[in-house]
Short mmCIF file of C-alpha atoms in Angstrom, two decimals:
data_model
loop_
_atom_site.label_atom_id
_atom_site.label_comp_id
_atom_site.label_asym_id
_atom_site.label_seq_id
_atom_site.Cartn_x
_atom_site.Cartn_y
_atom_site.Cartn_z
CA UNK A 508 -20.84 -19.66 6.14
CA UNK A 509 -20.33 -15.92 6.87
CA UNK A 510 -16.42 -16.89 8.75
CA UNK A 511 -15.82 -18.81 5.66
CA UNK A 512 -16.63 -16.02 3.42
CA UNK A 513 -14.08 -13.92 5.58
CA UNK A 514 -11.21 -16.79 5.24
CA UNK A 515 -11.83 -16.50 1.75
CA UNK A 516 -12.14 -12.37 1.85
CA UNK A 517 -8.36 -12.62 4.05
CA UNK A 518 -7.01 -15.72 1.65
CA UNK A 519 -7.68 -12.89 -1.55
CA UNK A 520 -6.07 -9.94 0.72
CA UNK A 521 -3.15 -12.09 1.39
CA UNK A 522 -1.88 -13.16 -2.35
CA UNK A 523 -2.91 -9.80 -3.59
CA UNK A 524 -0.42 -8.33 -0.70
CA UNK A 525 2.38 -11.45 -1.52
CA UNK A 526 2.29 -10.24 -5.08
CA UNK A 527 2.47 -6.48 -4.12
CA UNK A 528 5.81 -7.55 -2.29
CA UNK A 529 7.31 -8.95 -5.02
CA UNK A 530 6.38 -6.02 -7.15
CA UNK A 531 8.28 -3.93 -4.09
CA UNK A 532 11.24 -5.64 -4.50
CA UNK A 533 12.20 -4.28 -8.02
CA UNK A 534 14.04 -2.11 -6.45
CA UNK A 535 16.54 -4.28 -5.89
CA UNK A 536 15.90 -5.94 -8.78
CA UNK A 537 16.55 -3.07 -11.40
CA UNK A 538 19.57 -2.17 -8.65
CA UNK A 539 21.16 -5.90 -9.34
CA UNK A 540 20.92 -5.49 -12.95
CA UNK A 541 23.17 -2.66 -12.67
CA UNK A 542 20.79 0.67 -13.39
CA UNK A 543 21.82 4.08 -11.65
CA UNK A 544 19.41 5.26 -8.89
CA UNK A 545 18.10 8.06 -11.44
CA UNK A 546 17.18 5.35 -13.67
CA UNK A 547 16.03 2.89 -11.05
CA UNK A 548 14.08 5.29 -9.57
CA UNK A 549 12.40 5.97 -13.27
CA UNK A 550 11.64 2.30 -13.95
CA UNK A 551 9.97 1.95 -10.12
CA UNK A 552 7.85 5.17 -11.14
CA UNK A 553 6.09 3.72 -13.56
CA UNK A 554 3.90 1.86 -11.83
CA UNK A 555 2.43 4.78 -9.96
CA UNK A 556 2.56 7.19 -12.89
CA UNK A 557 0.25 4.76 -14.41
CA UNK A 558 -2.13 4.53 -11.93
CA UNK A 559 -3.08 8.31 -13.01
CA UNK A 560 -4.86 6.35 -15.99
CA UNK A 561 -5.24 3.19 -15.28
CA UNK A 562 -7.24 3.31 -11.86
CA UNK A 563 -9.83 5.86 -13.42
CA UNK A 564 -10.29 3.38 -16.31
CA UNK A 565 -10.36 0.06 -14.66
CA UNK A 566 -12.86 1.39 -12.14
CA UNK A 567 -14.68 2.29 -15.14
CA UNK A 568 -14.39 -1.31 -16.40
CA UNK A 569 -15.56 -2.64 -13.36
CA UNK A 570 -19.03 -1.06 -14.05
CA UNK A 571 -19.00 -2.59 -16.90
CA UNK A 572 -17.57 -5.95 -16.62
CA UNK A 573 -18.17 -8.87 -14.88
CA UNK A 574 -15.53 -9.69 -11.48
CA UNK A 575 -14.64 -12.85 -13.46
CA UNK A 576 -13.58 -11.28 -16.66
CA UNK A 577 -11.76 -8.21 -15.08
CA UNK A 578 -9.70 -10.65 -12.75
CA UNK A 579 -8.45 -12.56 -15.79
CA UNK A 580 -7.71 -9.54 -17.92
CA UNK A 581 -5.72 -7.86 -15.57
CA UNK A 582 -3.89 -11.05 -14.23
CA UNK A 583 -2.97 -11.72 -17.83
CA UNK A 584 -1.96 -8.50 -18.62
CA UNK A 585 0.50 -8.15 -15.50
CA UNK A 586 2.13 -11.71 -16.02
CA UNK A 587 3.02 -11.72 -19.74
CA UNK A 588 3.99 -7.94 -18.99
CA UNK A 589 5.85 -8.89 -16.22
CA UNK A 590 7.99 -11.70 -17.50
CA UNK A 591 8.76 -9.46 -20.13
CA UNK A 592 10.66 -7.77 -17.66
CA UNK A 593 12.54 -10.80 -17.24
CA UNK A 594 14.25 -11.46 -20.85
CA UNK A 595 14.75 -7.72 -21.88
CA UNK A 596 17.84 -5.78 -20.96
CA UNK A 597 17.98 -2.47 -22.20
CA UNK A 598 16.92 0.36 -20.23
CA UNK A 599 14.39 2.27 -22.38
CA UNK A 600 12.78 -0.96 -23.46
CA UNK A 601 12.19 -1.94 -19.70
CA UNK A 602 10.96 1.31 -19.74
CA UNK A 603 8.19 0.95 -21.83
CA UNK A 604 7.57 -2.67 -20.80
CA UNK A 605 7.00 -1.75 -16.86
CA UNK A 606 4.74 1.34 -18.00
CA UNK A 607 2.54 -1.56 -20.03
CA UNK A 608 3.22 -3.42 -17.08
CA UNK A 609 1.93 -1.32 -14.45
CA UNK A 610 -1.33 -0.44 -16.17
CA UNK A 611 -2.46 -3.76 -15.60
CA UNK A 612 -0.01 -4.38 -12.02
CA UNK A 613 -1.64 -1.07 -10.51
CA UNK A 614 -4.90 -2.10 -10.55
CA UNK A 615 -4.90 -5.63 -8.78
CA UNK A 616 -5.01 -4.56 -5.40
CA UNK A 617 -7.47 -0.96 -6.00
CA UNK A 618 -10.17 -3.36 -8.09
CA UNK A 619 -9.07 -6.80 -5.66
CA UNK A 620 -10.27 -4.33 -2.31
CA UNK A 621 -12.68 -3.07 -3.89
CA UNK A 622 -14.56 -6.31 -4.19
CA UNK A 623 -13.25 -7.75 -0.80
CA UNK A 624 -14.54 -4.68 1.08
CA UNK A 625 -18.02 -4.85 -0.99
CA UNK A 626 -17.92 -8.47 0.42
CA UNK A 627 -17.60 -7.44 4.11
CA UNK A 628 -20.02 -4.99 3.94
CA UNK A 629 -22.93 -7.05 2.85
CA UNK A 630 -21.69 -9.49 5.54
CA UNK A 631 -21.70 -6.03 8.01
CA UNK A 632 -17.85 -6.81 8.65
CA UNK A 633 -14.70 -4.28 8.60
CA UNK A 634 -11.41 -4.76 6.39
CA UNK A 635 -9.07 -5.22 10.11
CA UNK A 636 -9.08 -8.71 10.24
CA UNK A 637 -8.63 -9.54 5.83
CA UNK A 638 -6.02 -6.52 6.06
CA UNK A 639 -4.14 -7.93 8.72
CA UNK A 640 -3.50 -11.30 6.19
CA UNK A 641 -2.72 -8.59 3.62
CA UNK A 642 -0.28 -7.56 5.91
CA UNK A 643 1.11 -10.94 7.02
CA UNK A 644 0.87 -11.98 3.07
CA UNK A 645 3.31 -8.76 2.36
CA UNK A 646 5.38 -9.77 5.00
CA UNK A 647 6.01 -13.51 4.02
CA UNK A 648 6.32 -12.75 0.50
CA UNK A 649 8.97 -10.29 0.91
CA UNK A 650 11.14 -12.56 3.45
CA UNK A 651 11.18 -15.07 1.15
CA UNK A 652 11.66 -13.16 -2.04
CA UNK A 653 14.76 -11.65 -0.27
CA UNK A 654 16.50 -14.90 0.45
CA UNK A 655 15.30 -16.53 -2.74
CA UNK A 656 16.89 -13.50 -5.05
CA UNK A 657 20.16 -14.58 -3.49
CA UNK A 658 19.82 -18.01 -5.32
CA UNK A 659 18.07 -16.33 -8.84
CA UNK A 660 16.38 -13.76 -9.64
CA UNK A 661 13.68 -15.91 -11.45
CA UNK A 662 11.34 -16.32 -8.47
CA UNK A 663 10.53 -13.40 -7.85
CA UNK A 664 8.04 -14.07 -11.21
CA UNK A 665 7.59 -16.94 -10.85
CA UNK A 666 5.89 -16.50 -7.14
CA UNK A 667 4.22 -13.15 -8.58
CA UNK A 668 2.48 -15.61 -11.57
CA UNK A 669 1.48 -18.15 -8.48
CA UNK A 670 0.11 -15.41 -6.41
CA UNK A 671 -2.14 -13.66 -9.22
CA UNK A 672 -3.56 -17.11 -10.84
CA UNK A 673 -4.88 -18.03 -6.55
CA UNK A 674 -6.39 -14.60 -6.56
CA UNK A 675 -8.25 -14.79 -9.80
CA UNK A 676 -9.73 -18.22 -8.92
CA UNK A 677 -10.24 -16.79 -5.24
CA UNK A 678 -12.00 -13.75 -6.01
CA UNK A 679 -14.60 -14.98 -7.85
CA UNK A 680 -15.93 -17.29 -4.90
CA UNK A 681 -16.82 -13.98 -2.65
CA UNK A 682 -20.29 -13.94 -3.88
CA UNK A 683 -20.82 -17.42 -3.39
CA UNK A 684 -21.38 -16.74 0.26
CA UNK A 685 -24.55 -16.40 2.51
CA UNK A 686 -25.06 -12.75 3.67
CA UNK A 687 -26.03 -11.28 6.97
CA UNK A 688 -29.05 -10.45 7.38
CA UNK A 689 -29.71 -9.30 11.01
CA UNK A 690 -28.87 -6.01 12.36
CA UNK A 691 -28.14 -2.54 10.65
CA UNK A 692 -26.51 -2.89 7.23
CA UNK A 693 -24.02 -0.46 6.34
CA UNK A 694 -25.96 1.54 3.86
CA UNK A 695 -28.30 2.17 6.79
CA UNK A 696 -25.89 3.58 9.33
CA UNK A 697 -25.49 7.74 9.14
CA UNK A 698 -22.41 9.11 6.78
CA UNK A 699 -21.57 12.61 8.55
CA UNK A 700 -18.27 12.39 6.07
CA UNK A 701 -17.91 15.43 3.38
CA UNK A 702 -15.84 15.71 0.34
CA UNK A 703 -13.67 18.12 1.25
CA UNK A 704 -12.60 16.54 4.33
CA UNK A 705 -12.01 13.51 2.29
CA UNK A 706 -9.56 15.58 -0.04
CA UNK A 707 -8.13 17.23 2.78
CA UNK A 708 -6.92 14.24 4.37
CA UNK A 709 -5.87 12.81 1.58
CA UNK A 710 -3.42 15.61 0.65
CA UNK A 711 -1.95 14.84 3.93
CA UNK A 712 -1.71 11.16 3.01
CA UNK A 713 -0.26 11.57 0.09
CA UNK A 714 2.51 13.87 1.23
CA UNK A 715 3.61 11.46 4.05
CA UNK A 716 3.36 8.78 1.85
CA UNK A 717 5.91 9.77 -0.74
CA UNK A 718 8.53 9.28 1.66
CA UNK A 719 7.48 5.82 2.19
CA UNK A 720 7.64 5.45 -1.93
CA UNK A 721 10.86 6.70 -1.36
CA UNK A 722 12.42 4.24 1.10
CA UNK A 723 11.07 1.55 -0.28
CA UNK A 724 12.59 2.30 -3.88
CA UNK A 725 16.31 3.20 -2.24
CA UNK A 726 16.42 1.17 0.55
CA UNK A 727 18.02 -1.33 -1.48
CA UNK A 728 20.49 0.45 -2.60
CA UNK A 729 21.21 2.06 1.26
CA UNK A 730 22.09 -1.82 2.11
CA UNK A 731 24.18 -1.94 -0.97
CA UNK A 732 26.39 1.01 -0.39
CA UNK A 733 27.17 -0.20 3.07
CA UNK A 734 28.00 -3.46 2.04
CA UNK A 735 25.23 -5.49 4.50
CA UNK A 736 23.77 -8.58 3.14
CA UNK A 737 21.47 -8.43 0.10
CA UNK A 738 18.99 -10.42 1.84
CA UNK A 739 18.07 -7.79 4.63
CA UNK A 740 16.15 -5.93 2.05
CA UNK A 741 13.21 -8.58 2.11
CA UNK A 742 14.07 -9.08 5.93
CA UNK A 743 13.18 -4.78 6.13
CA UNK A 744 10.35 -5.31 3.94
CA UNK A 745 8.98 -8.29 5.92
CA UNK A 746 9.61 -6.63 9.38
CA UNK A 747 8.47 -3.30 8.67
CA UNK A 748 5.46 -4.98 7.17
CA UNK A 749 4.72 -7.21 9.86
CA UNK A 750 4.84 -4.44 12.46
CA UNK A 751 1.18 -3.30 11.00
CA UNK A 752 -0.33 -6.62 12.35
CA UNK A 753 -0.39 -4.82 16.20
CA UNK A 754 -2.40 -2.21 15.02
CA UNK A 755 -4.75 -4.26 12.87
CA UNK A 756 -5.92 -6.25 15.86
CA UNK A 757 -7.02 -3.14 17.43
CA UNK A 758 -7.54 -0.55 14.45
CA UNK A 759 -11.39 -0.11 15.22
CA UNK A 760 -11.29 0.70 18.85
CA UNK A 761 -7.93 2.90 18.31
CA UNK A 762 -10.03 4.65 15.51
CA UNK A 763 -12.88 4.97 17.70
CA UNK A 764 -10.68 6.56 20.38
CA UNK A 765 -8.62 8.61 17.91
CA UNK A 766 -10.34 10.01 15.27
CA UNK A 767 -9.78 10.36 11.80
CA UNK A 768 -7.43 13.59 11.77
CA UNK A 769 -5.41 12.96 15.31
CA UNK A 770 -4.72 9.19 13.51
CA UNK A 771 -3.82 10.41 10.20
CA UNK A 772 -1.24 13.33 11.55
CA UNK A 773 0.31 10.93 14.25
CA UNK A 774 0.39 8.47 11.40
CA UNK A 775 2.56 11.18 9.36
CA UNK A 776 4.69 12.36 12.35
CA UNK A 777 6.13 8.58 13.02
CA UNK A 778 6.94 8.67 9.19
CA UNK A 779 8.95 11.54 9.39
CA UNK A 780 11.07 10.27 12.46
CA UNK A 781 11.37 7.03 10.96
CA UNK A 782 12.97 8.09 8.07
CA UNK A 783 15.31 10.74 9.98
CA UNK A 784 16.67 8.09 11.86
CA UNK A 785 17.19 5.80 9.08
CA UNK A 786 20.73 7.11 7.78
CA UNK A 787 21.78 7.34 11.14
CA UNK A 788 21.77 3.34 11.49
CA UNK A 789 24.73 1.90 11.96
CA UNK A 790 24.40 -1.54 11.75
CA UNK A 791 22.23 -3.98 9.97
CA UNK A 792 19.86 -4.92 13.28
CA UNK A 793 19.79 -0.73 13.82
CA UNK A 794 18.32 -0.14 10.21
CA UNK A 795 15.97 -3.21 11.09
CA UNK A 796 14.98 -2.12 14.28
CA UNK A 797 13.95 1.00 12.69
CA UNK A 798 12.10 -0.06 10.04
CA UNK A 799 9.76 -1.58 12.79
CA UNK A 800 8.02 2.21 13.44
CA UNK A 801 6.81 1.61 10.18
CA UNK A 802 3.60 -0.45 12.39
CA UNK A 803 2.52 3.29 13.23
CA UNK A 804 2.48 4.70 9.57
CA UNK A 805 1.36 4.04 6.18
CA UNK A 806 -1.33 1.12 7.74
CA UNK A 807 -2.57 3.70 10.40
CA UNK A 808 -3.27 6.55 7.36
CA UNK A 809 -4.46 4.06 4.93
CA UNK A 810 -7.09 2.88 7.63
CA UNK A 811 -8.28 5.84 8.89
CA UNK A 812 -8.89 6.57 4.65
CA UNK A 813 -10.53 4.07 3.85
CA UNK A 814 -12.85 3.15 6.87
CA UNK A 815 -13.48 7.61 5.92
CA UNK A 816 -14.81 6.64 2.89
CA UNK A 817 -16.98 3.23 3.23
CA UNK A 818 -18.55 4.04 6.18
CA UNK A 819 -18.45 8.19 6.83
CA UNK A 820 -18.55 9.56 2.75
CA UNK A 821 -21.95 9.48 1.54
CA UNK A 822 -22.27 6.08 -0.84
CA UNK A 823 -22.76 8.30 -3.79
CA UNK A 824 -19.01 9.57 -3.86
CA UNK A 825 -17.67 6.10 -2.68
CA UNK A 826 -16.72 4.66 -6.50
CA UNK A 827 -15.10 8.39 -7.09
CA UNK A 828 -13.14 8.39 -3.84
CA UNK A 829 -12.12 5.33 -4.23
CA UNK A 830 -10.87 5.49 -7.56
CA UNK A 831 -8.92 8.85 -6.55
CA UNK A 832 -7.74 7.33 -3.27
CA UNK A 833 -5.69 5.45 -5.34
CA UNK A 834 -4.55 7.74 -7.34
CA UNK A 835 -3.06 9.80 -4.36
CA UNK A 836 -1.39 7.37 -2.36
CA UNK A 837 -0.18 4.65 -4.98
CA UNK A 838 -0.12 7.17 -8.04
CA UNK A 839 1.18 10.50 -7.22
CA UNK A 840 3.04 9.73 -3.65
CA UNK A 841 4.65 6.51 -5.09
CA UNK A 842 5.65 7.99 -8.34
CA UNK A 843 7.09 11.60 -6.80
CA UNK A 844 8.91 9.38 -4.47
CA UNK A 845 10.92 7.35 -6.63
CA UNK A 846 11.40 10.15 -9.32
CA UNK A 847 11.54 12.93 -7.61
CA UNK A 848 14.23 10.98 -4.75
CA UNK A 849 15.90 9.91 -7.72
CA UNK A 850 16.88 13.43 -8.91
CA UNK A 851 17.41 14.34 -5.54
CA UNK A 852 19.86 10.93 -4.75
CA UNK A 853 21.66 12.16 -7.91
CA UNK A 854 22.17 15.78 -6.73
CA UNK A 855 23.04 15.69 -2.92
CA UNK A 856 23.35 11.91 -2.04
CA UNK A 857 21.10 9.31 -0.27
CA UNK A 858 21.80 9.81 3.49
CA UNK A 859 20.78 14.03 2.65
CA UNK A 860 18.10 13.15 0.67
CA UNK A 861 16.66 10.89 3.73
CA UNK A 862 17.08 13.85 5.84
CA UNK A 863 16.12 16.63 3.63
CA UNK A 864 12.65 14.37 3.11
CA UNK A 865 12.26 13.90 6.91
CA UNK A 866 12.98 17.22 7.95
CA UNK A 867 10.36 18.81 5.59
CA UNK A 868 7.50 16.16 6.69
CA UNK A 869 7.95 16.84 10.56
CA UNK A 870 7.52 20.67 9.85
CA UNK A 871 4.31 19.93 8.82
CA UNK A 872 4.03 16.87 10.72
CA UNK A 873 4.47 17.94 14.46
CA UNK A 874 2.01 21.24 14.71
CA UNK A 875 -0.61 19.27 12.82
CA UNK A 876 -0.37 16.67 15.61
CA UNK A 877 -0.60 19.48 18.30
CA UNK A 878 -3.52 20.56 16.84
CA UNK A 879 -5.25 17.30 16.25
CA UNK A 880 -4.76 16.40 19.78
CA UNK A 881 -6.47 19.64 21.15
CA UNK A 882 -9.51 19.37 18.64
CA UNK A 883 -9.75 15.64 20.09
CA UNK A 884 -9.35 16.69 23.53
CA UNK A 885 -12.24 19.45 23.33
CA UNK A 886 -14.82 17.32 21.13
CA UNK A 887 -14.16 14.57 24.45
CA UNK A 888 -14.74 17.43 26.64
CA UNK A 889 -17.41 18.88 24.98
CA UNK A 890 -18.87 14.82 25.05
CA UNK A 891 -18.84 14.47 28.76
CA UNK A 892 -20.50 17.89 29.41
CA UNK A 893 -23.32 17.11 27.12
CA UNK A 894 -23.90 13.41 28.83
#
């Protein structure tokens, strides 16, 4: 019963993650309807400006309401906002339309986790394994969106509609399973975690993570101006997605070596490279091959997070953190990268604007590492002299 409960726990984390790529892929989307990277990169910030309100009030709501009833409310609310997206044309109503959009859109995966990870803790399991089909689910979903745009643009809601109406009839059968019972349960084991280490690290998050926000709203139109096939867009999205799965299989005993901080800053230092390199591609395998560092990057930082705050932050901040988790890396990160690269696109071009990002990261990136690395080196030392 309990490896059921986890297919079902991995089934929910991979449509959430299939309908999170398609999502991803506006982008392109807004690109092929002919918007200007300032306004593309508006229309893709709306989803994470949102998340400023809508994260704080649906985790509100899910005090209050029952899993069943929150599912369908916010699966309903993203499809008929979503299609909307389909029939209207003009810029400031699609404006309007993806902020309504991503009030309900933002929250699927925050308030979707939320009740996975509740799941796996009462059956004393981690997130690795369910991640990793999140992962695999992100990956699939944005291969095939990418060859499927090239034939219309339709399916890319019609697959996001499939994907949400499996996870609200999914996510309602993860309480239907037998718990664990033997051993320590999570509650019991000792948090050592503190706020401000929490915020701390998720400053750093959230700084790295805006250049992610910001390759994955201009990618598309990199492969545009260089005339490559539309399609490698979803083949980027799928590789650099599937590069996490290496890490997954081995995220707790990497953590356990690591350590939060050393994780998190060589997490942020792989970002920065990655996207230094990135205008330098010259070809379409070179800009795919290099989308594959992305295994050592956004996954590693949003692990080390989020195993920080179910199993070091005391459970009394865990709802709070959380709901401002998400606010970091999808709200703020995602929205200042796609706005605030927009303006910058506008004013000094895409391939400076990669560079300009990248540079500014790896100042902060590289001594952090250094750093990390000799606080990890001295707690081991310090270890091994007290044993």
């Amino acid at each position: 019963m309990v490896l059921m409960g986890i297919f079902i726990d991995s089934v929910v984390e991979l449509l959430m993650y299939a309908n999170l790529a398609m999502f991803n892929i506006l982008g392109q989307y807004f690109y092929m309807r002919g918007f200007s990277p300032f306004e593309v990169g508006i229309l893709v910030a709306m989803i994470p400006a949102a998340s400023f309100v809508s994260n704080p009030f649906w985790f509100r709501m899910k005090e209050k309401l029952p899993r069943t009833r929150l599912i369908a409310i916010l699966t309903i609310g993203t499809v008929v906002g979503f299609w909307s997206l389909f029939f209207v044309r003009p810029f400031l109503l699609n404006l309007v339309l993806m902020a309504f959009t991503a009030f309900f859109s933002g929250a699927v995966v925050p308030i979707g986790e939320s009740y996975v990870m509740e799941s796996l803790i009462r059956k004393q399991k981690k997130l690795d394994l369910p991640r990793m089909f999140g992962t695999i689910g992100y990956s699939m979903g944005s291969l095939m969106i990418g060859f499927l745009l090239k034939i219309d643009v339709v399916f890319l809601f019609a697959f996001s509609t499939l994907f949400l109406v499996l996870v609200s009839f999914l996510i309602r059968r993860l309480d239907q399973i037998a718990l664990v019972s033997e051993g320590r349960s999570a509650a019991s084991l000792p948090r050592t975690g503190s706020w401000n280490a929490f915020l701390w690290y998720l400053v750093l998050a959230s700084a790295s993570i805006l250049l992610i926000s910001f390759n994955g709203a201009f990618l598309p139109q990199l492969i545009g101006q260089r005339g490559y096939d539309p399609a490698l867009t979803g083949i980027c999205f799928a590789v650099l997605s599937f590069s996490e799965v290496p890490f997954l299989l081995f995220a707790k005993k990497i953590l356990r070596k690591m350590g939060t901080l050393l994780l998190l800053a060589t997490g942020v230092l792989c970002i920065s490279l990655r996207m230094f390199l990135t205008p330098f591609t010259n070809s379409e395998l070179a800009l795919v091959l290099v989308q594959a560092m992305h295994g050592w990057s956004y996954i590693v930082i949003y692990y080390a997070l989020f195993d920080y705050i179910h199993y070091e932050l005391p459970i009394a901040y865990a709802s709070k953190a959380q709901a401002v988790f998400w606010i970091g890396i999808q709200g703020l990160s995602f929205f200042l990268g796609s706005s605030l690269g927009g303006l910058l696109v506008e004013g000094i071009g895409l391939d400076r604007t990669y560079l300009l990002l990248s540079i500014g990261l790896f100042c902060v990136a590289a001594p952090l590492t250094v750093v990390a690395v000799v606080k990890r080196f001295k707690g081991s030392g310090l270890k091994r002299k007290a044993a």
